[in-house]
């Protein structure tokens, strides 16, 4: 079995294993496609989580036990959006995507708002003149 992965038994054909990184990719894609989400960020929070010995990549942390998963997402919300509404939609989309694609039971989807993308930053990003703005998060 993979390191902390999920194993599904198949008696006749063999076994199926899903790596935790696959769950991270699904969560990242599902979280990113919600309107109002500017992106996911591992940033300072991700560095801190990795120092604690937990895997964190692409703004997603996955904790898998047996056939259950807890997901943490660190998102950047577009300015002007209703943050609770965006976060709730992220929770729903991530939970449904993971459960539909893997059969895992998602017990929690914790959404951490780590930044807000200001309109000026978004315009710079779209025009191609985007320079990373350093702010305290």
Coordinates of N, CA and C in Angstrom, one line a residue:
X1 N 0.8 -1.2 0.0 CA 0.0 0.0 0.0 C 0.9 1.2 0.0
X2 N 0.4 2.3 -0.6 CA 1.2 3.6 -0.7 C 1.2 4.2 0.7
X3 N 2.2 5.1 0.9 CA 2.4 5.8 2.2 C 1.1 6.5 2.5
X4 N 0.4 6.0 3.5 CA -0.8 6.7 3.9 C -1.9 6.8 2.8
X5 N -1.8 6.0 1.8 CA -2.8 6.0 0.8 C -4.0 5.1 1.1
X6 N -4.9 5.1 0.2 CA -6.1 4.3 0.4 C -6.1 3.1 -0.5
X7 N -6.4 1.9 0.0 CA -6.4 0.7 -0.7 C -7.8 0.2 -0.8
X8 N -8.3 -0.1 -2.0 CA -9.6 -0.7 -2.3 C -9.3 -2.1 -2.7
X9 N -9.9 -3.1 -2.0 CA -9.7 -4.5 -2.4 C -10.5 -4.9 -3.6
X10 N -9.8 -5.7 -4.4 CA -10.4 -6.3 -5.6 C -9.9 -7.7 -5.6
X11 N -10.8 -8.6 -5.3 CA -10.4 -10.0 -5.1 C -9.9 -10.7 -6.4
X12 N -10.6 -10.5 -7.5 CA -10.3 -11.2 -8.7 C -9.2 -10.5 -9.6
X13 N -9.3 -9.2 -9.6 CA -8.4 -8.5 -10.6 C -7.1 -7.9 -9.9
X14 N -7.1 -7.8 -8.6 CA -5.9 -7.2 -8.0 C -6.4 -6.0 -7.1
X15 N -5.5 -5.1 -6.7 CA -6.0 -4.1 -5.8 C -5.8 -2.7 -6.5
X16 N -6.5 -1.8 -5.9 CA -6.5 -0.4 -6.4 C -6.0 0.5 -5.2
X17 N -5.1 1.4 -5.5 CA -4.6 2.3 -4.5 C -4.7 3.7 -5.0
X18 N -5.1 4.6 -4.1 CA -5.2 6.0 -4.4 C -4.2 6.8 -3.6
X19 N -3.2 7.4 -4.2 CA -2.2 8.2 -3.4 C -2.8 9.5 -2.9
X20 N -2.3 9.9 -1.7 CA -2.8 11.2 -1.1 C -2.7 12.4 -2.1
X21 N -1.6 12.3 -2.9 CA -1.4 13.4 -3.8 C -2.5 13.5 -4.8
X22 N -3.2 12.4 -5.2 CA -4.3 12.4 -6.1 C -5.5 13.2 -5.4
X23 N -5.7 13.0 -4.2 CA -6.7 13.7 -3.4 C -6.4 15.2 -3.4
X24 N -5.2 15.5 -3.2 CA -4.8 16.9 -3.2 C -5.1 17.6 -4.6
X25 N -4.8 16.9 -5.6 CA -5.0 17.4 -7.0 C -6.5 17.6 -7.2
X26 N -7.3 16.7 -6.8 CA -8.8 16.8 -6.9 C -9.3 18.0 -6.1
X27 N -8.8 18.1 -4.9 CA -9.3 19.2 -4.0 C -8.8 20.5 -4.6
X28 N -7.6 20.6 -5.1 CA -7.1 21.8 -5.7 C -8.0 22.3 -6.9
X29 N -8.2 21.3 -7.8 CA -9.0 21.7 -9.0 C -10.5 22.1 -8.6
X30 N -11.1 21.3 -7.7 CA -12.4 21.6 -7.3 C -12.5 23.0 -6.5
X31 N -11.6 23.3 -5.7 CA -11.6 24.6 -5.0 C -11.3 25.7 -6.0
X32 N -10.4 25.5 -6.9 CA -10.1 26.6 -7.9 C -11.2 27.0 -8.8
X33 N -12.1 26.0 -9.1 CA -13.1 26.3 -10.1 C -14.3 27.0 -9.5
X34 N -14.3 27.3 -8.3 CA -15.5 28.0 -7.7 C -15.3 29.5 -8.0
X35 N -16.4 30.1 -8.5 CA -16.4 31.6 -8.7 C -16.1 32.3 -7.4
X36 N -15.2 33.3 -7.5 CA -14.8 34.1 -6.4 C -13.5 33.7 -5.8
X37 N -13.0 32.5 -6.2 CA -11.7 32.0 -5.7 C -10.6 32.5 -6.7
X38 N -9.7 33.3 -6.2 CA -8.7 33.8 -7.1 C -7.5 32.8 -7.2
X39 N -7.4 31.9 -6.2 CA -6.4 30.9 -6.3 C -6.2 30.3 -4.9
X40 N -5.3 29.3 -4.9 CA -5.0 28.6 -3.6 C -3.5 29.0 -3.3
X41 N -3.2 29.0 -2.1 CA -1.8 29.4 -1.7 C -1.3 28.6 -0.5
X42 N -0.1 28.1 -0.7 CA 0.5 27.4 0.4 C 1.2 28.4 1.3
X43 N 1.8 29.5 0.7 CA 2.3 30.6 1.4 C 3.0 30.3 2.7
X44 N 2.8 31.3 3.6 CA 3.4 31.1 5.0 C 2.7 30.0 5.7
X45 N 1.4 29.8 5.6 CA 0.7 28.7 6.3 C 1.3 27.4 5.8
X46 N 1.4 27.2 4.5 CA 1.9 25.9 4.0 C 3.3 25.6 4.5
X47 N 4.2 26.7 4.5 CA 5.5 26.5 5.1 C 5.5 26.0 6.5
X48 N 4.6 26.6 7.3 CA 4.5 26.3 8.7 C 4.0 24.8 8.8
X49 N 3.0 24.5 8.1 CA 2.4 23.1 8.1 C 3.5 22.1 7.7
X50 N 4.3 22.4 6.7 CA 5.4 21.5 6.3 C 6.4 21.3 7.4
X51 N 6.7 22.4 8.1 CA 7.7 22.3 9.2 C 7.2 21.4 10.4
X52 N 5.9 21.3 10.5 CA 5.3 20.4 11.5 C 5.3 19.0 11.1
X53 N 5.8 18.7 9.8 CA 5.9 17.4 9.4 C 4.7 16.9 8.6
X54 N 3.8 17.8 8.3 CA 2.6 17.4 7.5 C 2.8 17.8 6.1
X55 N 2.3 17.0 5.2 CA 2.4 17.4 3.8 C 1.4 18.5 3.4
X56 N 1.9 19.4 2.7 CA 1.0 20.5 2.2 C 1.6 20.9 0.8
X57 N 0.7 20.9 -0.1 CA 1.1 21.4 -1.4 C 0.0 22.1 -2.1
X58 N 0.3 23.1 -2.9 CA -0.7 23.7 -3.7 C -1.8 24.3 -2.9
X59 N -1.6 24.7 -1.7 CA -2.7 25.2 -0.9 C -3.7 24.2 -0.3
X60 N -3.3 22.9 -0.4 CA -4.2 21.9 0.1 C -3.4 21.0 1.1
X61 N -4.1 20.6 2.1 CA -3.6 19.6 3.0 C -4.6 18.5 3.2
X62 N -4.2 17.2 3.1 CA -5.1 16.1 3.1 C -4.7 15.2 4.3
X63 N -5.6 14.8 5.1 CA -5.4 13.8 6.2 C -6.3 12.7 5.9
X64 N -5.8 11.5 5.7 CA -6.6 10.3 5.3 C -6.4 9.3 6.4
X65 N -7.6 8.8 6.8 CA -7.6 7.7 7.8 C -8.7 6.7 7.3
X66 N -8.2 5.4 7.1 CA -9.0 4.4 6.6 C -9.7 4.8 5.2
X67 N -11.0 5.0 5.2 CA -11.7 5.4 4.0 C -12.3 6.8 4.2
X68 N -11.7 7.6 5.1 CA -12.2 8.9 5.4 C -11.1 9.9 5.1
X69 N -11.5 11.2 4.8 CA -10.5 12.2 4.5 C -11.0 13.5 5.1
X70 N -10.0 14.3 5.6 CA -10.2 15.6 6.1 C -9.3 16.5 5.2
X71 N -9.9 17.6 4.6 CA -9.2 18.4 3.7 C -9.1 19.8 4.3
X72 N -8.0 20.4 4.1 CA -7.8 21.8 4.5 C -7.3 22.6 3.2
X73 N -8.0 23.6 2.9 CA -7.7 24.4 1.7 C -7.4 25.9 2.2
X74 N -6.3 26.4 1.6 CA -5.9 27.8 1.9 C -6.1 28.6 0.6
X75 N -7.2 29.5 0.7 CA -7.6 30.1 -0.6 C -7.4 31.6 -0.5
X76 N -7.3 32.2 -1.7 CA -7.3 33.6 -1.9 C -8.7 34.0 -2.6
X77 N -9.4 34.9 -2.0 CA -10.7 35.3 -2.5 C -10.6 36.6 -3.2
X78 N -11.4 36.7 -4.3 CA -11.4 38.0 -5.1 C -12.1 39.0 -4.2
X79 N -11.6 40.3 -4.3 CA -12.2 41.4 -3.6 C -13.7 41.6 -4.0
X80 N -14.5 41.9 -3.1 CA -15.9 42.1 -3.4 C -16.8 40.9 -3.3
X81 N -16.3 39.8 -3.1 CA -17.0 38.5 -3.0 C -17.5 38.4 -1.5
X82 N -18.6 37.7 -1.3 CA -19.1 37.3 0.0 C -18.3 36.1 0.5
X83 N -17.3 36.4 1.4 CA -16.4 35.3 1.8 C -17.1 34.1 2.3
X84 N -18.1 34.2 3.2 CA -18.7 33.0 3.7 C -19.4 32.2 2.6
X85 N -20.0 32.9 1.6 CA -20.6 32.2 0.5 C -19.6 31.4 -0.4
X86 N -18.5 32.1 -0.7 CA -17.4 31.5 -1.5 C -16.9 30.3 -0.8
X87 N -16.6 30.4 0.5 CA -16.0 29.3 1.3 C -17.0 28.1 1.4
X88 N -18.3 28.4 1.5 CA -19.3 27.3 1.6 C -19.3 26.6 0.2
X89 N -19.3 27.3 -0.9 CA -19.3 26.7 -2.2 C -18.0 25.8 -2.4
X90 N -16.9 26.3 -1.9 CA -15.7 25.5 -2.0 C -15.8 24.2 -1.2
X91 N -16.4 24.3 0.0 CA -16.6 23.1 0.8 C -17.4 22.1 0.1
X92 N -18.6 22.6 -0.5 CA -19.5 21.7 -1.2 C -18.8 21.0 -2.4
X93 N -18.1 21.9 -3.2 CA -17.5 21.4 -4.5 C -16.4 20.4 -4.2
X94 N -15.6 20.7 -3.2 CA -14.4 19.8 -2.9 C -15.0 18.5 -2.4
X95 N -15.9 18.5 -1.4 CA -16.5 17.3 -0.9 C -17.1 16.4 -1.9
X96 N -18.0 17.0 -2.8 CA -18.6 16.2 -3.8 C -17.6 15.7 -4.8
X97 N -16.6 16.4 -5.2 CA -15.7 16.0 -6.2 C -14.9 14.8 -5.7
X98 N -14.4 14.9 -4.5 CA -13.6 13.8 -3.9 C -14.4 12.6 -3.7
X99 N -15.6 12.7 -3.1 CA -16.5 11.6 -2.9 C -16.9 10.9 -4.2
X100 N -17.2 11.7 -5.2 CA -17.6 11.1 -6.5 C -16.5 10.4 -7.2
X101 N -15.3 10.9 -7.1 CA -14.2 10.4 -7.9 C -13.5 9.2 -7.2
X102 N -13.5 9.2 -5.8 CA -12.7 8.2 -5.1 C -13.5 7.3 -4.3
X103 N -14.7 7.7 -3.9 CA -15.5 6.8 -3.0 C -15.2 7.1 -1.5
X104 N -14.2 8.0 -1.3 CA -13.9 8.3 0.1 C -15.0 9.1 0.8
X105 N -15.2 9.0 2.1 CA -16.1 9.8 2.8 C -15.3 11.0 3.3
X106 N -15.7 12.2 2.9 CA -15.0 13.4 3.3 C -15.7 13.9 4.5
X107 N -15.0 13.9 5.7 CA -15.6 14.2 7.0 C -15.6 15.7 7.2
X108 N -14.6 16.4 6.7 CA -14.5 17.9 6.9 C -13.7 18.5 5.7
X109 N -14.2 19.7 5.3 CA -13.4 20.5 4.3 C -13.3 21.8 5.1
X110 N -12.1 22.1 5.6 CA -11.8 23.3 6.3 C -11.2 24.3 5.3
X111 N -11.9 25.5 5.2 CA -11.4 26.5 4.3 C -10.8 27.7 5.1
X112 N -9.5 28.0 4.7 CA -8.8 29.0 5.4 C -8.6 30.1 4.4
X113 N -9.1 31.3 4.7 CA -9.0 32.5 3.8 C -7.6 33.1 4.2
X114 N -6.7 33.1 3.3 CA -5.3 33.6 3.6 C -5.0 35.0 2.9
X115 N -5.9 35.4 2.0 CA -5.7 36.7 1.3 C -6.9 37.0 0.5
X116 N -6.9 38.3 0.1 CA -7.9 38.8 -0.8 C -7.2 39.5 -1.9
X117 N -7.6 39.1 -3.1 CA -7.0 39.7 -4.3 C -7.7 40.9 -4.7
X118 N -7.0 42.0 -4.6 CA -7.6 43.3 -4.9 C -7.8 43.5 -6.4
X119 N -8.8 44.4 -6.7 CA -9.1 44.6 -8.1 C -7.9 45.1 -8.9
X120 N -7.1 46.0 -8.4 CA -5.9 46.4 -9.1 C -4.9 45.3 -9.4
X121 N -4.8 44.4 -8.4 CA -3.9 43.2 -8.6 C -4.4 42.3 -9.7
X122 N -5.7 42.1 -9.7 CA -6.4 41.3 -10.7 C -6.2 41.9 -12.1
X123 N -6.3 43.2 -12.2 CA -6.2 43.9 -13.5 C -4.7 43.7 -14.0
X124 N -3.8 43.9 -13.1 CA -2.3 43.8 -13.5 C -2.1 42.3 -13.9
X125 N -2.7 41.4 -13.2 CA -2.5 40.0 -13.6 C -3.0 39.7 -15.0
X126 N -4.2 40.2 -15.3 CA -4.8 40.0 -16.6 C -4.1 40.6 -17.7
X127 N -3.6 41.8 -17.5 CA -2.9 42.6 -18.5 C -1.5 42.1 -18.8
X128 N -1.0 41.2 -17.9 CA 0.4 40.6 -18.1 C 1.4 41.4 -17.4
X129 N 1.1 42.5 -16.7 CA 2.1 43.3 -16.0 C 2.0 43.0 -14.5
X130 N 1.7 41.8 -14.2 CA 1.5 41.4 -12.8 C 2.8 41.3 -12.1
X131 N 2.9 42.0 -11.0 CA 4.1 41.9 -10.1 C 3.5 41.5 -8.8
X132 N 4.2 40.6 -8.2 CA 3.7 40.1 -6.9 C 3.7 41.2 -5.9
X133 N 2.6 41.4 -5.2 CA 2.5 42.5 -4.2 C 2.8 41.8 -2.8
X134 N 3.8 42.3 -2.1 CA 4.1 41.7 -0.8 C 3.3 42.4 0.2
X135 N 2.5 41.6 0.9 CA 1.7 42.2 2.0 C 1.8 41.2 3.2
X136 N 1.5 41.7 4.3 CA 1.5 40.9 5.5 C 0.2 40.1 5.5
X137 N 0.3 38.8 5.6 CA -0.9 37.9 5.6 C -1.2 37.4 6.9

